[in-house]
PDB file of C-alpha atoms in Angstrom:
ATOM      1  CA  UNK N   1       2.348  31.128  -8.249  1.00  0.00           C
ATOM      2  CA  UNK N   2       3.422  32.466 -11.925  1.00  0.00           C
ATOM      3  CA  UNK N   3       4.458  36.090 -12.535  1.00  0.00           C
ATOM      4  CA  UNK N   4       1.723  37.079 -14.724  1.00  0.00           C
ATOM      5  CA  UNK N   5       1.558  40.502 -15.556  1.00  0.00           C
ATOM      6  CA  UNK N   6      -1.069  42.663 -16.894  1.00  0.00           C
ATOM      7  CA  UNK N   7      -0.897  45.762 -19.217  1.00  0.00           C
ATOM      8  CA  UNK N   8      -3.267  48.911 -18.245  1.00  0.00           C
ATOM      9  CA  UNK N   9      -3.465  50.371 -21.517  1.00  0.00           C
ATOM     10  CA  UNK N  10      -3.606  54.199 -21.642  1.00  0.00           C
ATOM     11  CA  UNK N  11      -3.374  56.425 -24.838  1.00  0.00           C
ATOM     12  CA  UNK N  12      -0.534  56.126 -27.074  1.00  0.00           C
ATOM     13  CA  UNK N  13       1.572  53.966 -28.548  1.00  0.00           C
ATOM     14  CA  UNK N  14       3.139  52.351 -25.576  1.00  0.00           C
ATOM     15  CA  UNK N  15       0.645  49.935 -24.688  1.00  0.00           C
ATOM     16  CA  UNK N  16       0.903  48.297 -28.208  1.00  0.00           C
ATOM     17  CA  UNK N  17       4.484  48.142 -27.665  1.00  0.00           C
ATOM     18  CA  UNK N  18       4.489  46.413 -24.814  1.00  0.00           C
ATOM     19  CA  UNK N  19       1.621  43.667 -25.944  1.00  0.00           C
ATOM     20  CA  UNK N  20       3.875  42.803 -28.491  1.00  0.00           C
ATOM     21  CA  UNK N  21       6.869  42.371 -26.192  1.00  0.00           C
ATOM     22  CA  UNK N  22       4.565  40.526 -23.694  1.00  0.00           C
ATOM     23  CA  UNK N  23       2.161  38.158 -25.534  1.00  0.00           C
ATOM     24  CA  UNK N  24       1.533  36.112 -22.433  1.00  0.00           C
ATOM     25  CA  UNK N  25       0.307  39.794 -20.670  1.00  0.00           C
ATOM     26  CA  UNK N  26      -3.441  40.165 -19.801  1.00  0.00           C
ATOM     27  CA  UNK N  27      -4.203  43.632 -21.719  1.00  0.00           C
ATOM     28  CA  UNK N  28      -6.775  45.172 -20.196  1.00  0.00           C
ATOM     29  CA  UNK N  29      -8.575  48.698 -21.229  1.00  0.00           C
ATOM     30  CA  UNK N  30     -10.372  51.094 -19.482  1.00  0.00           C
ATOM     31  CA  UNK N  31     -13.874  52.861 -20.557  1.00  0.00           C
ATOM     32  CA  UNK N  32     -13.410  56.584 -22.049  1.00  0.00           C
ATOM     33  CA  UNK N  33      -9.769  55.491 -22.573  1.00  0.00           C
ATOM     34  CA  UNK N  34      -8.920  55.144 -26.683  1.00  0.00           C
ATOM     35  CA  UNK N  35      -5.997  53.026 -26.057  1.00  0.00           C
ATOM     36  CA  UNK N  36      -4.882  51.023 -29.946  1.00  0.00           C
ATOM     37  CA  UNK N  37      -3.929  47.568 -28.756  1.00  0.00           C
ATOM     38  CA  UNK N  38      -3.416  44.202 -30.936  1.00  0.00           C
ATOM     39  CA  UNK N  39      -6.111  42.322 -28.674  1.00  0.00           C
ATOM     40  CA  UNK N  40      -8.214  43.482 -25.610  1.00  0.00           C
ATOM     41  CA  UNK N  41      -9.018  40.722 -22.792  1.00  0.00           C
ATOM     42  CA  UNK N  42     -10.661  42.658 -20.509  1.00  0.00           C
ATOM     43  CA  UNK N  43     -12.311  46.385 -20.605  1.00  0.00           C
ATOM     44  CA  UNK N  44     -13.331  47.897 -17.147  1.00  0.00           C
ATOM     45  CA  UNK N  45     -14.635  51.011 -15.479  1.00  0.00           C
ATOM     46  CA  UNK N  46     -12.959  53.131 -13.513  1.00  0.00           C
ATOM     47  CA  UNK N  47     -15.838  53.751 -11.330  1.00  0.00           C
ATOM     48  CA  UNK N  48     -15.919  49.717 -10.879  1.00  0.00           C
ATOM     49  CA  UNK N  49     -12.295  49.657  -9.027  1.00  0.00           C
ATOM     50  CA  UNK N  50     -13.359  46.649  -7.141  1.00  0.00           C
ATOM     51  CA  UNK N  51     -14.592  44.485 -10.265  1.00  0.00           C
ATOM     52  CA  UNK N  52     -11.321  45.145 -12.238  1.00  0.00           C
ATOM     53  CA  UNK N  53      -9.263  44.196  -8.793  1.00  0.00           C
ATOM     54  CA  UNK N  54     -11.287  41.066  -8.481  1.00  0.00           C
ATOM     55  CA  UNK N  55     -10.761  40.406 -12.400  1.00  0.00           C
ATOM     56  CA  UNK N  56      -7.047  40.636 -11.769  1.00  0.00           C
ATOM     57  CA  UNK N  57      -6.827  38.265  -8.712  1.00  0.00           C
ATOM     58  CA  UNK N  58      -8.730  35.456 -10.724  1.00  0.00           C
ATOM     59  CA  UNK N  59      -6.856  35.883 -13.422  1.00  0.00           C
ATOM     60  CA  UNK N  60      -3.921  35.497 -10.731  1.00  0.00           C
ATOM     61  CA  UNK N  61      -1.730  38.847 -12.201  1.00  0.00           C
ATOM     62  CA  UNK N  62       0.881  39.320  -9.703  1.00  0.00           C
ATOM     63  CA  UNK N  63       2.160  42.395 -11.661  1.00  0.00           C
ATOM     64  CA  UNK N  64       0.982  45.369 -13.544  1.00  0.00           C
ATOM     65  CA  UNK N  65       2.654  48.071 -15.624  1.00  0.00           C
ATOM     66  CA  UNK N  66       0.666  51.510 -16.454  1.00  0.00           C
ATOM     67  CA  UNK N  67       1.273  52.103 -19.873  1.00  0.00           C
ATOM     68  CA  UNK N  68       0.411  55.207 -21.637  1.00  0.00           C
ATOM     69  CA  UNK N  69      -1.139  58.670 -20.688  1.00  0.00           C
ATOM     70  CA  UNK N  70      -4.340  58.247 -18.949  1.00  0.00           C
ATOM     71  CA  UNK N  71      -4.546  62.012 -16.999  1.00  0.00           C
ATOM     72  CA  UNK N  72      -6.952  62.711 -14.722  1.00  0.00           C
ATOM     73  CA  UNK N  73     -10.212  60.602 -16.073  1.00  0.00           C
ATOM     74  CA  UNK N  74     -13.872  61.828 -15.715  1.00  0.00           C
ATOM     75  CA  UNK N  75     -15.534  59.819 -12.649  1.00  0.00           C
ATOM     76  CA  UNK N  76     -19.279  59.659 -11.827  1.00  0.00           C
ATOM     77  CA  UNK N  77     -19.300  59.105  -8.036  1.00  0.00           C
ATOM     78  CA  UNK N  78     -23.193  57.652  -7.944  1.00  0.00           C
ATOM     79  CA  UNK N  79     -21.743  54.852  -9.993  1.00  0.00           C
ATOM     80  CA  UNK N  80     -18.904  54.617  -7.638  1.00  0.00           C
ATOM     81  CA  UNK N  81     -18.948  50.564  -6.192  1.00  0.00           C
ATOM     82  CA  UNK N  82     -18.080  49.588  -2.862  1.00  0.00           C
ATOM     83  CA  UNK N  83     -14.030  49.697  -3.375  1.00  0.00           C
ATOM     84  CA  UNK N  84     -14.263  53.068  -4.932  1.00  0.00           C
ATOM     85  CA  UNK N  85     -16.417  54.248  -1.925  1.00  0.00           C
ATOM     86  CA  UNK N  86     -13.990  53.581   0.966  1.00  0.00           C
ATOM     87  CA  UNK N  87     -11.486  54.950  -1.645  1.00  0.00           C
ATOM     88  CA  UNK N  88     -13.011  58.051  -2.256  1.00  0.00           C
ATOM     89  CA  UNK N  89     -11.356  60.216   0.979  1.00  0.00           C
ATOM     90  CA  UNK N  90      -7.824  59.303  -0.368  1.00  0.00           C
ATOM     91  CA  UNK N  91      -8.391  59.946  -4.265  1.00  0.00           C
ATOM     92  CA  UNK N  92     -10.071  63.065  -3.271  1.00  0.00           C
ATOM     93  CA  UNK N  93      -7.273  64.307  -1.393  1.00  0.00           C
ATOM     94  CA  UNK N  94      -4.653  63.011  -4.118  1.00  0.00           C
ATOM     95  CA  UNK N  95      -7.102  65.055  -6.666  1.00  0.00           C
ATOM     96  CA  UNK N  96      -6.450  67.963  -4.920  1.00  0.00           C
ATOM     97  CA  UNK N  97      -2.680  67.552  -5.192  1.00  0.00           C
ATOM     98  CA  UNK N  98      -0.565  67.070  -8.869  1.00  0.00           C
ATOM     99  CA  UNK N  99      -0.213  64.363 -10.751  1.00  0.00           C
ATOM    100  CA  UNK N 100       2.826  62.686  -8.197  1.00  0.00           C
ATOM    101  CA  UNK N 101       0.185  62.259  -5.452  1.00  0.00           C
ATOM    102  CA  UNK N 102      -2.335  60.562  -7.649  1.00  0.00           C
ATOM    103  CA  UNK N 103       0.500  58.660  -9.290  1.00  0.00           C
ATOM    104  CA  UNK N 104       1.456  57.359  -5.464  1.00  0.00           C
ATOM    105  CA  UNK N 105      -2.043  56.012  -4.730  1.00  0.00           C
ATOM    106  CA  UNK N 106      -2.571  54.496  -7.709  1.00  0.00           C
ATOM    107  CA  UNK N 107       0.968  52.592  -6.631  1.00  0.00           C
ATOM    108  CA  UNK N 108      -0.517  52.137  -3.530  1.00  0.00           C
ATOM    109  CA  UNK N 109      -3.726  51.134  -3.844  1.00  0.00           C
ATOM    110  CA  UNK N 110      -1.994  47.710  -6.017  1.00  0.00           C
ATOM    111  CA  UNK N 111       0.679  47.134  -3.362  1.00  0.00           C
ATOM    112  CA  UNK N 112      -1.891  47.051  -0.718  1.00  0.00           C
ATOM    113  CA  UNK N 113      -3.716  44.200  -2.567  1.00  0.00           C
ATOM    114  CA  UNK N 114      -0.524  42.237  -3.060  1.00  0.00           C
ATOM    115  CA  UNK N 115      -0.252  43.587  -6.823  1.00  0.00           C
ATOM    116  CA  UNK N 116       3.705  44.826  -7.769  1.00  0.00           C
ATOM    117  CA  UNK N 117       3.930  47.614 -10.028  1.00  0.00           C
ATOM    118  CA  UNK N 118       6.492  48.008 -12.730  1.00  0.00           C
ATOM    119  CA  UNK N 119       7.791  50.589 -15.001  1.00  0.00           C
ATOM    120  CA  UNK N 120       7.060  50.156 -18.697  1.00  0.00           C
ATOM    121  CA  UNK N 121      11.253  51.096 -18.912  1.00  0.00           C
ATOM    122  CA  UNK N 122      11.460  48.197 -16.786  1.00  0.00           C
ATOM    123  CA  UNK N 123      10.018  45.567 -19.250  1.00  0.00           C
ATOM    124  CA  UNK N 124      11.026  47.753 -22.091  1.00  0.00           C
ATOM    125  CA  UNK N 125      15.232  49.012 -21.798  1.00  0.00           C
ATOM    126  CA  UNK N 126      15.776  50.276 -25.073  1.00  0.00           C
ATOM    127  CA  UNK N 127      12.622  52.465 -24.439  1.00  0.00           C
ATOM    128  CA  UNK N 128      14.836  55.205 -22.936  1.00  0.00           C
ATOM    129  CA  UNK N 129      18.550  56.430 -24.007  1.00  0.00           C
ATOM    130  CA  UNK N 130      22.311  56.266 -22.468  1.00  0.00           C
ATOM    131  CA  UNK N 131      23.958  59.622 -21.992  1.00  0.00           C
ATOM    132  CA  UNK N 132      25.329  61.535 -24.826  1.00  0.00           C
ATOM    133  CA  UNK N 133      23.553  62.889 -28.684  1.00  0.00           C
ATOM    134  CA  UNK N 134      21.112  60.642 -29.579  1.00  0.00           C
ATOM    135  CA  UNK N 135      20.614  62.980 -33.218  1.00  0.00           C
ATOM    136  CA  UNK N 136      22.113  65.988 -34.515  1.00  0.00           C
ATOM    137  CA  UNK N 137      25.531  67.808 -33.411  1.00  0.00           C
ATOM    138  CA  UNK N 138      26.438  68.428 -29.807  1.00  0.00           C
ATOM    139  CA  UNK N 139      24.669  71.338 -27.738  1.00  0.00           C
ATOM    140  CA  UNK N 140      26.666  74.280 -28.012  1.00  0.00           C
ATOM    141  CA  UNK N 141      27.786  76.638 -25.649  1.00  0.00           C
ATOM    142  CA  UNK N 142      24.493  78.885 -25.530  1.00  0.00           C
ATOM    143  CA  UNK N 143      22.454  75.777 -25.749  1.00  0.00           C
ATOM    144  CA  UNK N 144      24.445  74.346 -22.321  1.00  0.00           C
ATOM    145  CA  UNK N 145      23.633  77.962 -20.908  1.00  0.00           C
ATOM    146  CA  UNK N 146      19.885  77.015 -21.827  1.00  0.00           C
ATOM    147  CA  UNK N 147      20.183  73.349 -20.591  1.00  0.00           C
ATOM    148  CA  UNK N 148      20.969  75.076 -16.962  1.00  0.00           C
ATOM    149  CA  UNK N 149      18.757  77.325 -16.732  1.00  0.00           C
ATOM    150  CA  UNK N 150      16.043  75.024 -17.593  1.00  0.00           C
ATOM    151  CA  UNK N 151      16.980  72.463 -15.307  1.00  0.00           C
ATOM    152  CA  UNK N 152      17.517  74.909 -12.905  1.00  0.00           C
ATOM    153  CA  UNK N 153      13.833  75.919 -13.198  1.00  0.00           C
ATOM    154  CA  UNK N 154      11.965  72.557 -13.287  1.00  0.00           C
ATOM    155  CA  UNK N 155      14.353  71.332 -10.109  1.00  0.00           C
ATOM    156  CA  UNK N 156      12.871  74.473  -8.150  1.00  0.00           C
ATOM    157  CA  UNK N 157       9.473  73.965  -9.207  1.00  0.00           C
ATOM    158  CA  UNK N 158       9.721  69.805  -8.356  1.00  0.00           C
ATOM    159  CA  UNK N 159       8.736  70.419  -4.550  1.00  0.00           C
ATOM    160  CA  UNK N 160       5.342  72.233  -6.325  1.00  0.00           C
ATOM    161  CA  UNK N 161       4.798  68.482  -8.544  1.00  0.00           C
ATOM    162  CA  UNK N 162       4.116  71.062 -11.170  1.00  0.00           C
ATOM    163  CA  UNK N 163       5.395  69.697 -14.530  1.00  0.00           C
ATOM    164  CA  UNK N 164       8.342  68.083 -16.042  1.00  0.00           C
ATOM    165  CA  UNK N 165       9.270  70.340 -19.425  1.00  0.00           C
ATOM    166  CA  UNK N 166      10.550  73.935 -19.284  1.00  0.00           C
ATOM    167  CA  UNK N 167      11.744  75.531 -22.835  1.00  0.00           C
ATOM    168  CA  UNK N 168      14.922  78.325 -22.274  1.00  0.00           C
ATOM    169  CA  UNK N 169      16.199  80.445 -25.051  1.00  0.00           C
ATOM    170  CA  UNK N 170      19.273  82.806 -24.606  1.00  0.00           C
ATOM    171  CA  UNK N 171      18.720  82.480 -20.602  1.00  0.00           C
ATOM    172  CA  UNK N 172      15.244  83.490 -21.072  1.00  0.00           C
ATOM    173  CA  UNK N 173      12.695  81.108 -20.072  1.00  0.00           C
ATOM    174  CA  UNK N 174       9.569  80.733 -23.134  1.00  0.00           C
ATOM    175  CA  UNK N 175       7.818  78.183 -21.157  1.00  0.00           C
ATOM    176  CA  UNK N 176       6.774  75.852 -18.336  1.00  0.00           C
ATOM    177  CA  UNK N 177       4.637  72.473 -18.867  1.00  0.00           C
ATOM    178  CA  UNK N 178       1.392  72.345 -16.654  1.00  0.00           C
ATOM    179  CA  UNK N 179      -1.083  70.674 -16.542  1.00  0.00           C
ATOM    180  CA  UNK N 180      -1.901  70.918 -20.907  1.00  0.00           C
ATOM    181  CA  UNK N 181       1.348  69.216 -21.420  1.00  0.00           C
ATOM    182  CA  UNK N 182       4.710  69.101 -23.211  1.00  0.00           C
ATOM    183  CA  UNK N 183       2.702  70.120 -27.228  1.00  0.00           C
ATOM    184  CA  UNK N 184       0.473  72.927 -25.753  1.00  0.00           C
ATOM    185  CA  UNK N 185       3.521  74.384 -23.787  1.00  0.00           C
ATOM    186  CA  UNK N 186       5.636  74.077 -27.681  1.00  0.00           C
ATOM    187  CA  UNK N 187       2.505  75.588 -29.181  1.00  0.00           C
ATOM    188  CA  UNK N 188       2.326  78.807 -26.540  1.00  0.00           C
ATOM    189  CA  UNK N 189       6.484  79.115 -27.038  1.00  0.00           C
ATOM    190  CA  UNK N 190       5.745  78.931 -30.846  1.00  0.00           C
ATOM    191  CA  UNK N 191       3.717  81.979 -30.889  1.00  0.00           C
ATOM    192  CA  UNK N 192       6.122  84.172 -28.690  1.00  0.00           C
ATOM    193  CA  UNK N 193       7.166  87.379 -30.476  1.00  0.00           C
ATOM    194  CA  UNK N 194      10.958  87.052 -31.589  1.00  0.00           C
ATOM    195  CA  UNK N 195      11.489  90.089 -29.929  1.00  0.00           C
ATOM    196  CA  UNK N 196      10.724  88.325 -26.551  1.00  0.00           C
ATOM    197  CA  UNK N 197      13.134  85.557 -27.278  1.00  0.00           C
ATOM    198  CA  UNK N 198      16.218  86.742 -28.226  1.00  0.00           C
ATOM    199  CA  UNK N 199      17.888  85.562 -31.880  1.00  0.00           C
ATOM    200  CA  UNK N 200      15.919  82.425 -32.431  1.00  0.00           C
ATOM    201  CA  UNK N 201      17.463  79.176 -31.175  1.00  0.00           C
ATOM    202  CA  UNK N 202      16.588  77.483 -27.233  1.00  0.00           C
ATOM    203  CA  UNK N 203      16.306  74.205 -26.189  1.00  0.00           C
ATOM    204  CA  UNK N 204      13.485  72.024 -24.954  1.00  0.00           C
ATOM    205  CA  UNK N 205      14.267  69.987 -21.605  1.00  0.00           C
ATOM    206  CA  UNK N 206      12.244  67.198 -20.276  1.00  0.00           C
ATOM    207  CA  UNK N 207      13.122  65.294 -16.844  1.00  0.00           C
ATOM    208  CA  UNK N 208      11.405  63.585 -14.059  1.00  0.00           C
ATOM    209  CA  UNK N 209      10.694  65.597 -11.184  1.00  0.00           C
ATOM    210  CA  UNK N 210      12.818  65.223  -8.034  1.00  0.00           C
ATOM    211  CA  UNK N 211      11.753  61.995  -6.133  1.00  0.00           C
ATOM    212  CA  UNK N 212       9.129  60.819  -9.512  1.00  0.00           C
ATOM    213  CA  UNK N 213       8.587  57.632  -8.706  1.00  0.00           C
ATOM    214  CA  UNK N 214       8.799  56.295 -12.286  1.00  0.00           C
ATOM    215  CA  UNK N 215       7.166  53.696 -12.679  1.00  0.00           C
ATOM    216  CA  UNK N 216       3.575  55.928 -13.373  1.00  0.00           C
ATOM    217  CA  UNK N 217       4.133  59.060 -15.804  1.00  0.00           C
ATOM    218  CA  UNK N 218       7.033  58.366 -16.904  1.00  0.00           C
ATOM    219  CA  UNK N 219       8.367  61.900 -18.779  1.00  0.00           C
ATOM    220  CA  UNK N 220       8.271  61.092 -22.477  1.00  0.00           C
ATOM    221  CA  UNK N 221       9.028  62.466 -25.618  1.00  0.00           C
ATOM    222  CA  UNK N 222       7.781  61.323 -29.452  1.00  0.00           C
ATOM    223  CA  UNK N 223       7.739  62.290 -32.757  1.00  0.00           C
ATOM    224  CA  UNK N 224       5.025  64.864 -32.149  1.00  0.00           C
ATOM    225  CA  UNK N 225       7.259  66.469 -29.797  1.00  0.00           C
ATOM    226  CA  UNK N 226       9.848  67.177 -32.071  1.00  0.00           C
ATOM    227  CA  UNK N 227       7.256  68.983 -34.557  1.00  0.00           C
ATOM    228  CA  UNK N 228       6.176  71.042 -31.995  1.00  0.00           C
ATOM    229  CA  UNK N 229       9.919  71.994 -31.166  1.00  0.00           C
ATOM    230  CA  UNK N 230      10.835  72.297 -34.668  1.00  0.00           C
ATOM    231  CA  UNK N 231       7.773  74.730 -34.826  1.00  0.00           C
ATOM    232  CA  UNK N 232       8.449  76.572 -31.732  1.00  0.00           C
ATOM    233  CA  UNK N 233      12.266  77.496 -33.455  1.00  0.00           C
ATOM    234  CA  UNK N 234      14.589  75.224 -31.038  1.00  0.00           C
ATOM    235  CA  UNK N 235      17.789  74.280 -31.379  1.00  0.00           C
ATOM    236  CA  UNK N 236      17.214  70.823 -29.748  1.00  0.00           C
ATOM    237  CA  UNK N 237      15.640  68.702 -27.018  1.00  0.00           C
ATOM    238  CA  UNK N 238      17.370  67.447 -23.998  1.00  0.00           C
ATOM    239  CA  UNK N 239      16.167  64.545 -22.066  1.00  0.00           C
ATOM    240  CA  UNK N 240      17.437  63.012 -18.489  1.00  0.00           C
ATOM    241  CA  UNK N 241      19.549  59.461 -19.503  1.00  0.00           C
ATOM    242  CA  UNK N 242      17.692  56.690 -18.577  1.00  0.00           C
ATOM    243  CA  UNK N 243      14.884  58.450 -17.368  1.00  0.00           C
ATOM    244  CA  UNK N 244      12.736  59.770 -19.762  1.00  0.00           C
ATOM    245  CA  UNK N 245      10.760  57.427 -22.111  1.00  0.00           C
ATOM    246  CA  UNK N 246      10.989  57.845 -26.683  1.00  0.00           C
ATOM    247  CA  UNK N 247       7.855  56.912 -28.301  1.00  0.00           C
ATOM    248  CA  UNK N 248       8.025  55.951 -31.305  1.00  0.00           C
ATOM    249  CA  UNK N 249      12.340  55.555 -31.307  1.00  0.00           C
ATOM    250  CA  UNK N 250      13.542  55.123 -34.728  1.00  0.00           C
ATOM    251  CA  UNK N 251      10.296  57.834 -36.153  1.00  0.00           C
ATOM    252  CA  UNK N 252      11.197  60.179 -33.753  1.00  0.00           C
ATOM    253  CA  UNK N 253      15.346  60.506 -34.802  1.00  0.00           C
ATOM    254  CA  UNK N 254      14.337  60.100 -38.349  1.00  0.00           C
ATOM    255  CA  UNK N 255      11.823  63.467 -37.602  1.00  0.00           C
ATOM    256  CA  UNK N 256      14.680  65.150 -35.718  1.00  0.00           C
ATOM    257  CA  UNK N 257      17.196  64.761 -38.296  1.00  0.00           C
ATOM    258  CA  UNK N 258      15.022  65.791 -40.987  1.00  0.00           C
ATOM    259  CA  UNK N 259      14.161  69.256 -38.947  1.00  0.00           C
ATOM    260  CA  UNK N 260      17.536  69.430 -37.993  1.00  0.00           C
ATOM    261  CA  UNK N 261      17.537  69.452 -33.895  1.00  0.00           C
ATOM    262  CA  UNK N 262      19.313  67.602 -31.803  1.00  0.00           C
ATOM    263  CA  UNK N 263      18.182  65.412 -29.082  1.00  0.00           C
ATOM    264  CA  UNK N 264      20.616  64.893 -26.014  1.00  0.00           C
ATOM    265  CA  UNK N 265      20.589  62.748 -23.345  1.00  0.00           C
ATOM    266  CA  UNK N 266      21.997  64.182 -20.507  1.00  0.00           C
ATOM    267  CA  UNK N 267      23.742  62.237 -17.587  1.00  0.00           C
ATOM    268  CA  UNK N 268      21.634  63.726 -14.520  1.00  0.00           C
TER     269      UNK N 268
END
């Protein structure tokens, strides 16, 4: 049988990417879902789980790759079909849990139906960066302080599945990423007094969480990001090598250089 493979198109600009990489890919889109793509062959529900499983198998996809943020989508169980229904006890249960439990049943609801899934870093190397400064100068002393003490915070609140960006300045931590995300959390840490924060600087950190599988949610950073930490007063943004996904590459450098931060991948 051929490896087909099939792009579930969230929001953002990674599904695009990868249709262009992929032209032989089945793209497929999902209602309430604006997800940009260069052509569209199939558009499901997500109440329908069992019609857009059935589309896959005729279309014979051996493969898919999640692409983009998707969240937690609205469902209306009385439209619920038959696949959703036996599903329901699981999702419900992964609902009540953070985004890692949902993220392992999507994983496992493919596997179980013969379907691989595959990380859009996977199909897409140069999506992510090899240790060292991507832009700007190196983190300096106080920033490596802040770099620790970040980490240190998001790898005690992993066993929690709580969030995967924590901003530190001068030891003192500005902010945690929940369930808004990375901008809200810049936002919040951009209107913190400056006499809660020290003299100015601090550094953004995004990683995976401990055990992430990463081929769902994949932590990423973009452009937008570094407006909202050139807003919020950083110094810079540090990212796990490898393991953390850039939008928009060669938009988001040009962005940091021109606000002056660095971005740093660190070896972790």
């Amino acid at each position: 049988m051929a490896d087909k493979l099939a792009i579930l198109a969230g929001r953002g600009a990674m599904p695009a990417l990868l249709a262009e990489a992929y032209p032989d890919a089945v793209c497929i889109t999902f209602e309430g879902l604006d997800a940009p793509m260069p052509r569209v062959d199939a558009r499901h529900r997500f109440e329908a789980f069992g019609a857009f499983m059935g589309d896959l198998a005729a279309r014979g996809v051996t493969r898919v790759v999640l692409a983009g943020g998707v969240g937690r989508p609205p469902l209306n169980p009385a439209e619920f079909d038959d696949f959703m229904q036996a599903l329901a006890p699981r999702l419900l249960a992964a609902f009540q849990g953070g985004d890692d439990a949902l993220a392992r049943l999507v994983i496992q609801v493919f596997e179980e139906n013969g379907i691989a899934v595959v990380g859009a870093h996977e199909l897409l190397p140069a999506l992510t960066a090899a240790p060292g400064v991507l832009v700007g100068a190196e983190p300096s002393a106080r920033n490596r302080a802040d770099m620790a003490r970040a980490t240190d915070i998001l790898l005690a609140l992993s066993p929690l599945d709580v969030g995967q960006g924590a901003v530190v300045a001068n030891g003192l931590a500005l902010g945690i990423e929940t369930q808004q995300g990375t901008d809200a959390m810049l936002r919040f840490v951009a209107q913190t007094d400056q006499s809660l924060r020290g003299e100015g600087g601090g550094v953004l950190v995004k990683r995976p969480k401990i055990g992430q599988d990463l081929r769902v949610d994949m932590p990423a950073i973009g452009p937008d990001t570094v407006a909202g930490a050139a807003a919020a007063g950083l110094d810079g943004i540090v990212i796990s090598a490898r393991k953390v996904v850039l939008i928009e590459r060669d938009r988001l450098v040009r962005a940091a250089q021109e606000a002056g931060l660095f971005i740093f991948a660190e070896d972790a």
